[in-house]
Tab-separated table of C-alpha atoms and ligand atoms in Angstrom:
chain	number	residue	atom	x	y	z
A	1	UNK	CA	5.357	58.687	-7.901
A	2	UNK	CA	5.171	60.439	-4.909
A	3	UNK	CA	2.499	62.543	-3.165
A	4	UNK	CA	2.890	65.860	-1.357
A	5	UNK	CA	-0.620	65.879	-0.043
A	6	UNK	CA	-2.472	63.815	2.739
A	7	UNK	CA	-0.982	61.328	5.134
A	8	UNK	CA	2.637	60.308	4.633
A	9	UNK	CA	3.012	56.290	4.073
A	10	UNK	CA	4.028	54.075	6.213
A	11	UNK	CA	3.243	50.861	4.189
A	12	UNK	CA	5.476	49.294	1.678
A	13	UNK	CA	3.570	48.675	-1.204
A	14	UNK	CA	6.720	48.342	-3.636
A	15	UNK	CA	6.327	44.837	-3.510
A	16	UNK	CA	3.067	44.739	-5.307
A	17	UNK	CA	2.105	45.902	-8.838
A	18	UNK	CA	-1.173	46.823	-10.253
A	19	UNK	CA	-3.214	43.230	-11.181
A	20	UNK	CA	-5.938	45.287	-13.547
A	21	UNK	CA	-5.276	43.761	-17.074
A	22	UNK	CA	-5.673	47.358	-18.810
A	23	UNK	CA	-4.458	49.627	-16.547
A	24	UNK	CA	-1.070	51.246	-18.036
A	25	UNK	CA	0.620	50.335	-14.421
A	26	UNK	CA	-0.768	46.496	-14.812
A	27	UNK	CA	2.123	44.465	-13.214
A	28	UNK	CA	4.854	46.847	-13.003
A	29	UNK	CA	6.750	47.405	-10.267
A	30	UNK	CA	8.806	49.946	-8.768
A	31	UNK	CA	6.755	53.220	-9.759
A	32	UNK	CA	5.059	53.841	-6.028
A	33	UNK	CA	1.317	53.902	-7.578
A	34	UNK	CA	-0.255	51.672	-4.894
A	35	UNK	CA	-1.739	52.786	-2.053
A	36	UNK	CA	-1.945	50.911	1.386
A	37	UNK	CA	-6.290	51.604	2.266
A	38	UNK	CA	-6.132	49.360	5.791
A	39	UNK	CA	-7.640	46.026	6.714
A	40	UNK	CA	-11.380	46.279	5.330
A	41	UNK	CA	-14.055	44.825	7.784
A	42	UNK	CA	-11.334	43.969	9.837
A	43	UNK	CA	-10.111	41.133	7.633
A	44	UNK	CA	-6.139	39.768	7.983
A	45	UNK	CA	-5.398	41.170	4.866
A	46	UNK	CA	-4.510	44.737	3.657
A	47	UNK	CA	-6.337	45.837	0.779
A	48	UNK	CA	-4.428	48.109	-1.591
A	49	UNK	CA	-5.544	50.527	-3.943
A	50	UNK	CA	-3.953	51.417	-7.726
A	51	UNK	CA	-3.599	55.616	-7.832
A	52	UNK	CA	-3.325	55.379	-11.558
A	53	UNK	CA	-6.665	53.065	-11.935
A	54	UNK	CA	-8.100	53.874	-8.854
A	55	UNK	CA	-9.148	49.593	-8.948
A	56	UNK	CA	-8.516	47.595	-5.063
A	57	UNK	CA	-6.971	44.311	-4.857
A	58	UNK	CA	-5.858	42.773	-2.031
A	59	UNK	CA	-2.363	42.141	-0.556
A	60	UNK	CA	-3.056	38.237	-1.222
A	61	UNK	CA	-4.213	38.993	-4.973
A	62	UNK	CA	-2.143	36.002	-6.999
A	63	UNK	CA	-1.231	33.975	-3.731
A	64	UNK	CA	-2.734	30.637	-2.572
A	65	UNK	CA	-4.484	32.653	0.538
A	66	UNK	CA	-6.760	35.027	-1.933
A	67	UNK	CA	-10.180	34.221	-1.032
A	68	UNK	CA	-8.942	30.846	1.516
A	69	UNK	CA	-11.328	30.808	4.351
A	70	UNK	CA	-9.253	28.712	6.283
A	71	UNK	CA	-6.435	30.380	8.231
A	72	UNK	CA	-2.945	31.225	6.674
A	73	UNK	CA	-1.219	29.498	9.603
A	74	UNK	CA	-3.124	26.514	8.360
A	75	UNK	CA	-1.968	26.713	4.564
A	76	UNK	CA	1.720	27.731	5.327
A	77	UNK	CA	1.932	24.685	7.768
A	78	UNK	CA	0.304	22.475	5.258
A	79	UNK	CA	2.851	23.182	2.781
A	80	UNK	CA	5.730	23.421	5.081
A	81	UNK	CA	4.792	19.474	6.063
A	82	UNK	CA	4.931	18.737	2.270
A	83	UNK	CA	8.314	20.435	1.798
A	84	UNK	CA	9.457	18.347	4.566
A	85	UNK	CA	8.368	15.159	2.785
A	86	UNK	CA	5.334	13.958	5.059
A	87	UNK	CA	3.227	13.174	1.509
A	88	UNK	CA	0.099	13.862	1.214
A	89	UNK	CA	-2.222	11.742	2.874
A	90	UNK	CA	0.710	12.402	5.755
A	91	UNK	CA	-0.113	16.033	6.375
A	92	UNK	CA	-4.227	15.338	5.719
A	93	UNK	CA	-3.761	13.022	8.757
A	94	UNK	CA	-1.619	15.291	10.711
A	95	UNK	CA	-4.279	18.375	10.492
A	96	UNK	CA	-7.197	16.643	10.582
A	97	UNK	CA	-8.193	17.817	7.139
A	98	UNK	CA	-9.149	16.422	3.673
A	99	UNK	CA	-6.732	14.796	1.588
A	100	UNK	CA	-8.049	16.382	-1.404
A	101	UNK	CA	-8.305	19.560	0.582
A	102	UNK	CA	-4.218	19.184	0.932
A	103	UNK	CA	-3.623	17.739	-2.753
A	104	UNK	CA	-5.777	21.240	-4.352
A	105	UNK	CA	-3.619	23.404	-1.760
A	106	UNK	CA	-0.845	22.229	-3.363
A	107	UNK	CA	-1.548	22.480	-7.018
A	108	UNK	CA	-1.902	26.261	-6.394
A	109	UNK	CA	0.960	26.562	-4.343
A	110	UNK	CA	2.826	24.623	-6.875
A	111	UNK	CA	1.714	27.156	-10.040
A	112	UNK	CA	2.275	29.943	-7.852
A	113	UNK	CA	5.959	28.482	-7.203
A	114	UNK	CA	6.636	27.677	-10.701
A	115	UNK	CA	5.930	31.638	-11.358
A	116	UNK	CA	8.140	32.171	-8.580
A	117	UNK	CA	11.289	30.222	-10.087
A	118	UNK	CA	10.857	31.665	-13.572
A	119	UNK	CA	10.871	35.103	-11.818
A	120	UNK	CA	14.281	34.716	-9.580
A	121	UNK	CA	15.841	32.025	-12.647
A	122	UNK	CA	16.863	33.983	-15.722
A	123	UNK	CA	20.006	35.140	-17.254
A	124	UNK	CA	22.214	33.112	-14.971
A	125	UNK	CA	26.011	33.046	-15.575
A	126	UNK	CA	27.013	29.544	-15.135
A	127	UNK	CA	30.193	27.766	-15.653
A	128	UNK	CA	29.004	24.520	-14.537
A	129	UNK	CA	25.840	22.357	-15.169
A	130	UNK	CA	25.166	18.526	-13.643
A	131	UNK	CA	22.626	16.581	-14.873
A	132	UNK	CA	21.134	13.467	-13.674
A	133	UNK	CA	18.237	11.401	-13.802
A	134	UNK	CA	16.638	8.990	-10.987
A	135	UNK	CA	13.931	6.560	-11.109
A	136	UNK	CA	11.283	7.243	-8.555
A	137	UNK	CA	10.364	3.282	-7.921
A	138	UNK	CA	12.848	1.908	-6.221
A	139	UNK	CA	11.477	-1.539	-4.532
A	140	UNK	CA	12.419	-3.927	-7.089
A	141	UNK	CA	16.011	-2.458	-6.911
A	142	UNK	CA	16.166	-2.773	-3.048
A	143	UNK	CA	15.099	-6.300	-3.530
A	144	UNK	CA	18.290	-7.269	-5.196
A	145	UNK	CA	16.336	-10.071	-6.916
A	146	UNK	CA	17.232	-7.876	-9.759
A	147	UNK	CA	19.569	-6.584	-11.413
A	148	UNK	CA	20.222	-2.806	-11.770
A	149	UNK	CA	20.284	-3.023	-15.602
A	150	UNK	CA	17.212	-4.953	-15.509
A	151	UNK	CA	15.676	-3.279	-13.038
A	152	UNK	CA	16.405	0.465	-15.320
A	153	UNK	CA	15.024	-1.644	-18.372
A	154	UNK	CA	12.006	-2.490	-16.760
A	155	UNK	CA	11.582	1.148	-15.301
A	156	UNK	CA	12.519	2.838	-18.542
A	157	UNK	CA	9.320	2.151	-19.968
A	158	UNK	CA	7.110	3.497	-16.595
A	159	UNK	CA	6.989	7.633	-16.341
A	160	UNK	CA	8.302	7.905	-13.174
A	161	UNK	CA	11.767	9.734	-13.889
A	162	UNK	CA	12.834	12.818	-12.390
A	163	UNK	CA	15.252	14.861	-14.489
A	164	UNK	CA	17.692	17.078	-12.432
A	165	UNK	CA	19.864	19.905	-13.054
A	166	UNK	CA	22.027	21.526	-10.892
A	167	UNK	CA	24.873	24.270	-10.715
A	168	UNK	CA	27.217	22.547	-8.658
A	169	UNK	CA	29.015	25.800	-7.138
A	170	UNK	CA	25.859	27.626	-5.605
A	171	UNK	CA	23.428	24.360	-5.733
A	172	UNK	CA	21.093	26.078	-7.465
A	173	UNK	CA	18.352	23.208	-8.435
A	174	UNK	CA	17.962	24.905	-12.429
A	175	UNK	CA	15.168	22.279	-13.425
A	176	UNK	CA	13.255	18.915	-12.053
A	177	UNK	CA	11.176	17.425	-14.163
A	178	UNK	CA	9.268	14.220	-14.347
A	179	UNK	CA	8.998	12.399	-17.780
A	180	UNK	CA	10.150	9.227	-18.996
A	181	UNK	CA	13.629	8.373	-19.468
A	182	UNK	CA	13.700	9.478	-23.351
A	183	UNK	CA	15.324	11.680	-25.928
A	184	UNK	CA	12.186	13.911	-25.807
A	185	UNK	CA	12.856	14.729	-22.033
A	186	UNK	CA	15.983	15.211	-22.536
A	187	UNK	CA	15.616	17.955	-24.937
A	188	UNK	CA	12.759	19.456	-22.397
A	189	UNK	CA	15.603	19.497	-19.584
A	190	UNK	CA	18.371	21.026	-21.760
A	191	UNK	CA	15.682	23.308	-23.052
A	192	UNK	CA	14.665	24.764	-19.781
A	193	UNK	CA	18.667	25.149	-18.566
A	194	UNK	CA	18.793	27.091	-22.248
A	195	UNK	CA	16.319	29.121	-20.933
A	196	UNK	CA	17.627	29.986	-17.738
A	197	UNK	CA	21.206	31.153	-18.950
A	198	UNK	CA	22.458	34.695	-19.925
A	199	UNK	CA	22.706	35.301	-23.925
A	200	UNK	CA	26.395	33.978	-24.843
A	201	UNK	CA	27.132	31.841	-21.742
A	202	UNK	CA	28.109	28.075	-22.331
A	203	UNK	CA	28.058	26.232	-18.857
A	204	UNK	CA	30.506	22.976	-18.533
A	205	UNK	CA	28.015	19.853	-18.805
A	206	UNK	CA	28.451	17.208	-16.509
A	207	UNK	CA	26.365	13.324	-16.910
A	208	UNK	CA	26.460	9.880	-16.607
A	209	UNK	CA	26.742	7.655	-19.610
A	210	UNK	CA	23.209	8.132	-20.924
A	211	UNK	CA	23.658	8.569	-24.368
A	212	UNK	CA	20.496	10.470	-25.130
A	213	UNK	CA	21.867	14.101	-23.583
A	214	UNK	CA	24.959	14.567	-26.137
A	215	UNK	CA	22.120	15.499	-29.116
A	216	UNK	CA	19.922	17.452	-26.604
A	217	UNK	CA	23.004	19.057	-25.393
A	218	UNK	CA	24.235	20.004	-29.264
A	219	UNK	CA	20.912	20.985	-30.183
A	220	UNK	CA	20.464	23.869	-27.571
A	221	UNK	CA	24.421	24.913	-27.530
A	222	UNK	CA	25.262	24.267	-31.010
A	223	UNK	CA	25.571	26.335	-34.323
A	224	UNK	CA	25.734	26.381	-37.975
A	225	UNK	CA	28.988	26.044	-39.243
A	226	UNK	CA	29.498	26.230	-43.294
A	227	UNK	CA	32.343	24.064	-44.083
A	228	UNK	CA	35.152	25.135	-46.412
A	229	UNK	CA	34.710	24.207	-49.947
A	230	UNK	CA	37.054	21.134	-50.998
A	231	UNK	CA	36.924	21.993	-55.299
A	232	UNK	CA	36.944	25.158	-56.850
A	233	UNK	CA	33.978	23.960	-58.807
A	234	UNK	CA	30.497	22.223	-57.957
A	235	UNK	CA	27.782	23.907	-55.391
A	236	UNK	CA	28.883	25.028	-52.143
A	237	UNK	CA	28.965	22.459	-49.467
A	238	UNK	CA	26.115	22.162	-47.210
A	239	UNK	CA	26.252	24.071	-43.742
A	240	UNK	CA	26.600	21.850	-40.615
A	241	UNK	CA	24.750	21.849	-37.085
A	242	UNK	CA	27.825	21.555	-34.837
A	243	UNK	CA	28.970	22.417	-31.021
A	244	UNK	CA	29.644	25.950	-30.072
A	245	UNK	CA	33.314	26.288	-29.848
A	246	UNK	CA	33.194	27.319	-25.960
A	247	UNK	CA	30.689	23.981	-24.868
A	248	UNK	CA	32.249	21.642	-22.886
A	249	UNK	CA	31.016	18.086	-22.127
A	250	UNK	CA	32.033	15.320	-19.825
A	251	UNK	CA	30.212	12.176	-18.861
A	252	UNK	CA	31.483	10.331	-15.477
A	253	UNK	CA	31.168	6.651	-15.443
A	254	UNK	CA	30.562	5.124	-12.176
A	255	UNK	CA	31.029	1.281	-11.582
A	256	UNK	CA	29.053	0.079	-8.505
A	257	UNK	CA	29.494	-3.359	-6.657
A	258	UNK	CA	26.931	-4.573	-4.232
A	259	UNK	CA	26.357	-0.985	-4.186
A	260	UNK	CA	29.558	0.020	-3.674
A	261	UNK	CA	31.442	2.037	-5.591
A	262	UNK	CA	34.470	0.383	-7.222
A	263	UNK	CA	36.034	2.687	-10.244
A	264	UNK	CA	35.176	5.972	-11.590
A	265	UNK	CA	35.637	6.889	-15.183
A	266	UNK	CA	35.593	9.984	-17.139
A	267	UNK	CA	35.354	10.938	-20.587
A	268	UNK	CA	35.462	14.347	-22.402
A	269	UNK	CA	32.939	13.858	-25.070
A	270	UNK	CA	33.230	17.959	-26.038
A	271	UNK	CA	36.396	19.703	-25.987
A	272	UNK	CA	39.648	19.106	-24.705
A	273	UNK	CA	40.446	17.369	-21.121
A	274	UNK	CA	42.624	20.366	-20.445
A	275	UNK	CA	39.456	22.808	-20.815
A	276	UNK	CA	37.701	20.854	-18.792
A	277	UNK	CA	39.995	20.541	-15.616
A	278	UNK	CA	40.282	24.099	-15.838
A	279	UNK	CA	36.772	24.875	-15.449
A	280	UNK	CA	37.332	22.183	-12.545
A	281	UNK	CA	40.176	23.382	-11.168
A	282	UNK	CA	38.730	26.867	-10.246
A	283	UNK	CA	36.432	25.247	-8.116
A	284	UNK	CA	39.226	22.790	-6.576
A	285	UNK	CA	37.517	19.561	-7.530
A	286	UNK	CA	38.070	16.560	-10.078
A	287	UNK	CA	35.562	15.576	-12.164
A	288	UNK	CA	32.410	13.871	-10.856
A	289	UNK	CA	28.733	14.356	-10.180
A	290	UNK	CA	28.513	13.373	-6.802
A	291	UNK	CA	27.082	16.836	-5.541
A	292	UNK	CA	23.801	15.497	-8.075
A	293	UNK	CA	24.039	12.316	-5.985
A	294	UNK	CA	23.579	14.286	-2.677
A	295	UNK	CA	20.948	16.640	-4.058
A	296	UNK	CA	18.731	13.432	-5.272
A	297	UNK	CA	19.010	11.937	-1.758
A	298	UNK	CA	17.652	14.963	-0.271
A	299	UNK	CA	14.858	15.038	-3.375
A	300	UNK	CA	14.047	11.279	-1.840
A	301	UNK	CA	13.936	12.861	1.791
A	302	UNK	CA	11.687	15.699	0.750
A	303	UNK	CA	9.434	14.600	-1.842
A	304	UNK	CA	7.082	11.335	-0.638
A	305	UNK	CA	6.195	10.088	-3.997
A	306	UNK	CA	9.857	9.095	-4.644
A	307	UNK	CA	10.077	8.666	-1.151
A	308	UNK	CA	11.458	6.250	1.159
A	309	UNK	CA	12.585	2.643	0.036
A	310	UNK	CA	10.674	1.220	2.645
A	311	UNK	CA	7.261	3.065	2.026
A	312	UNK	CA	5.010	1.817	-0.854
A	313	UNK	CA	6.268	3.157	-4.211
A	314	UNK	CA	4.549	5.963	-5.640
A	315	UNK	CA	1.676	4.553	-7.837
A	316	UNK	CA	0.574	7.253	-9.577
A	317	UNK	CA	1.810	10.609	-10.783
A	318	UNK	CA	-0.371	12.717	-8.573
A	319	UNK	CA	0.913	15.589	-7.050
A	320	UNK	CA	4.990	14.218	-8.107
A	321	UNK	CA	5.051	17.775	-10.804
A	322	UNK	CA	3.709	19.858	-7.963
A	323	UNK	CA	6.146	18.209	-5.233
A	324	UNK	CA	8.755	18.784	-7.227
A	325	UNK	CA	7.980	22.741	-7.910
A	326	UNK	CA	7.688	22.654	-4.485
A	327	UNK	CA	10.811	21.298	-3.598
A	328	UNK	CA	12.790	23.057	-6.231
A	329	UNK	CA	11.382	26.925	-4.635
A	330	UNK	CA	12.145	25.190	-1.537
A	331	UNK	CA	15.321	23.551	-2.068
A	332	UNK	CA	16.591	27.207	-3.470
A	333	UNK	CA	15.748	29.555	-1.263
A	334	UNK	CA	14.388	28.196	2.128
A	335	UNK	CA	17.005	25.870	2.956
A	336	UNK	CA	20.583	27.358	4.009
A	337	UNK	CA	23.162	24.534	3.216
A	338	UNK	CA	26.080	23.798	5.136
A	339	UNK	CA	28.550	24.365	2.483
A	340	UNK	CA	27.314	27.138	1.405
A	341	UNK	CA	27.724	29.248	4.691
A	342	UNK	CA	30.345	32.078	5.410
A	343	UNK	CA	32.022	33.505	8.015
A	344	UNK	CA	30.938	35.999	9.573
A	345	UNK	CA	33.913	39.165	9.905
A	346	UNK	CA	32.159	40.297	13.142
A	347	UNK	CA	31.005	37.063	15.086
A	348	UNK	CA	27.260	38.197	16.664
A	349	UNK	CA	26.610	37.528	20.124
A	350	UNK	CA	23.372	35.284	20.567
A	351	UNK	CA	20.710	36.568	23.193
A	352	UNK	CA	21.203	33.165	25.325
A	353	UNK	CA	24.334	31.680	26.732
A	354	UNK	CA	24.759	29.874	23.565
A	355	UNK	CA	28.358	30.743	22.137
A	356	UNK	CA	28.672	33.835	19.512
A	357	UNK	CA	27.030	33.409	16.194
A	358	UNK	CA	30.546	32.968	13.519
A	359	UNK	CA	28.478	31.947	10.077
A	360	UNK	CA	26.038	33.171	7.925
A	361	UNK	CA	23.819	31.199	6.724
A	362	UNK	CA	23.166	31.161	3.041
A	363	UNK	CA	20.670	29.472	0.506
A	364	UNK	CA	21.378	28.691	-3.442
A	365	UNK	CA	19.539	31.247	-4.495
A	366	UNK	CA	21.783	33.958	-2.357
A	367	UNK	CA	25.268	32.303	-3.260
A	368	UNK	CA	23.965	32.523	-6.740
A	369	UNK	CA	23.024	36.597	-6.027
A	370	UNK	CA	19.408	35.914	-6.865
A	371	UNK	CA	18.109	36.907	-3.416
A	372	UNK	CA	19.498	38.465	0.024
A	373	UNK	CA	18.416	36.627	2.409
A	374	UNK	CA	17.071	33.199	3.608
A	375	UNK	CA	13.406	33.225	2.772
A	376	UNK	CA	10.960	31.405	5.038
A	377	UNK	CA	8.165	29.285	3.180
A	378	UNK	CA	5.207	32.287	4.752
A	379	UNK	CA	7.215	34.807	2.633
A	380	UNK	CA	7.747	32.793	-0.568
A	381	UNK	CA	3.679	31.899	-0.255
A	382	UNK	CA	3.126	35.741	0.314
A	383	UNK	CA	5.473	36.943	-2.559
A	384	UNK	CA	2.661	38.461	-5.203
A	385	UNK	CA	5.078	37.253	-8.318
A	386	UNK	CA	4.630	40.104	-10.819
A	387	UNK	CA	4.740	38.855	-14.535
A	388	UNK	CA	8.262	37.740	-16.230
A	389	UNK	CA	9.403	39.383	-18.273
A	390	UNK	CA	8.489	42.892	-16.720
A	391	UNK	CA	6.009	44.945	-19.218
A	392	UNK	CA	8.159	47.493	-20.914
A	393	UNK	CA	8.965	50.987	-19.661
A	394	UNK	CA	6.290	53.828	-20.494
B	1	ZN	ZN1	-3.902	50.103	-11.820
């Protein structure tokens, strides 16, 4: 849409999309039908107005700051502290505020972040997935009055697992989940990454030795095959749930010594070893899953209720979902990782004396071509998510 008459606009409202339930523009974006009307009785926000429905919202409509009293600044610094890892009862301490205050800021940041990953994550070509699992109590480990098997037997009966998947070429953090260490999570984990691919695409799977993700694995990326008939005579044989030609599977066997790592073994548990180095091979690395291994030391850094080994162990599953769709929005498109950075063809000259800018910093989400640029947490907390998938065209 666009309007000959009246004032020409200098707002960008493409951002935004209609939130009326029944108007025909309701959460479609991309046709120009809202209207910037100013900042009414001189609030921070903009109000917008729908040109189709004529209905207001506000700029906030959908966002943890619609109808917050307490200052954005606050909120966005609240959650920032959070992302960093300070806990809960951390940040209520640093800002003077109510723990509960923080913990219900949170839980809407965290639905309005798990909105915001289902929006970016979707059709994804992948050629490679790692998954891992790590227990979120780790004192009886650190002890070493245990042992590590005894210490996993003991925790595989207490929820406090946190399921990872990565894509080990753009770090992309596809899915963290908390559960307990079962067959039933691992179908929820290989269910989401289903999810998240493009129709057709078959990513190499990388694991430990769990043995619960080769049937979660084959149920998701699997297909009926009817087998050929062995006698002329007799009723047809019966058809057969097996792996998709193209899936790929390895699971890496680490042997640790006083935590140390002494031997790594690999074993192609889906197609051929030669498949599987080539998928490698484009990516210049052997098999392993250390990238998982780095990725789950910076979920311990960043997320206090699997925290720190010193630090009490997280008692309870409060606020461990939310922290987690926290750090996963986070993780994806706030942080730039090292690795992940390019040069820069034209090095930029900084303002200071510093020396001349040579890399560009990039997030997962941009070396996956999901986004850009590197988001800051304001803007992901300000990002009105419209709904996924978009309505269809009129
Ligand atoms: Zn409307």
């Amino acid at each position: 849409m666009t309007f000959p008459r009246g004032r020409r606009r200098t707002v960008d409202t493409q951002a935004h999309c209609c939130p009326a339930p029944d108007c025909s523009y309701s959460g479609r974006l991309g046709y120009g039908n809202r209207r910037a009307t100013g900042h009414p009785h001189g609030q921070p926000w903009r109000q917008l107005q729908c040109v189709s429905c004529h209905g207001y919202f506000s700029e906030t409509h959908g966002t943890i700051f619609h109808g917050k009293r307490s200052s954005a600044d606050l909120i966005v610094h609240v959650i920032a502290c959070l992302a960093e890892g300070l806990g809960i009862r951390g940040t209520a301490r640093v800002f003077e505020i109510d723990p509960n205050t923080v913990l219900q800021w949170l839980v809407e940041a965290a639905e309005q972040l798990q909105a915001f990953s289902a929006y970016f994550l979707h059709d994804l070509h992948l050629k490679q997935v790692q998954l891992d699992e790590l227990y979120a109590v780790l004192s009886a480990v650190r002890d070493g009055d245990v042992s590590a098997a005894e210490a996993i037997e003991r925790l595989s009966r207490s929820p406090h697992w946190v399921w990872t998947a990565m894509d080990p070429e753009s770090k992309l953090l596809l899915s963290a989940q908390v559960g307990e260490r079962t067959l039933a999570m691992a179908h929820a984990v290989l269910h989401q990454i289903a999810q998240l691919v493009a129709p057709g695409c078959v990513p190499l799977f990388l694991s430990d030795g769990y043995a619960h993700y080769l049937p979660a694995i084959v149920a998701h990326f699997g297909q009926w095959v009817q087998p050929p008939r062995r006698q002329a005579t007799g009723p047809a044989p019966k058809p057969r749930w097996m792996p998709r030609a193209a899936l790929l599977y390895a699971q890496v066997i680490k042997t640790m010594r006083r935590r140390r790592l002494v031997e790594v073994k690999h074993r192609v548990i889906c197609g051929t070893q030669a498949a599987v180095d080539q998928v490698l091979a484009a990516c210049g690395w052997h098999i392993n899953t250390s990238f998982v291994e780095r990725l789950n030391l910076s979920l311990r850094q960043r997320v206090a209720a699997i925290g720190r080994r010193s630090a009490t162990p997280c008692k309870s599953e409060d606020g461990l979902r939310q922290q987690l769709a926290l750090f996963q929005v986070y993780h994806n498109f706030v942080l730039a990782h090292a690795s992940l950075r390019q040069p820069l063809v034209v090095p930029e000259p900084t303002n200071g004396t510093g020396s001349v800018k040579e890399w560009r910093r990039r997030t997962p989400a941009m070396a996956a071509g999901l986004t850009d640029h590197v988001w800051s947490l304001r803007e992901v907390l300000r990002f009105r998510v419209p709904p996924w998938p978009q309505p269809r065209a009129l």
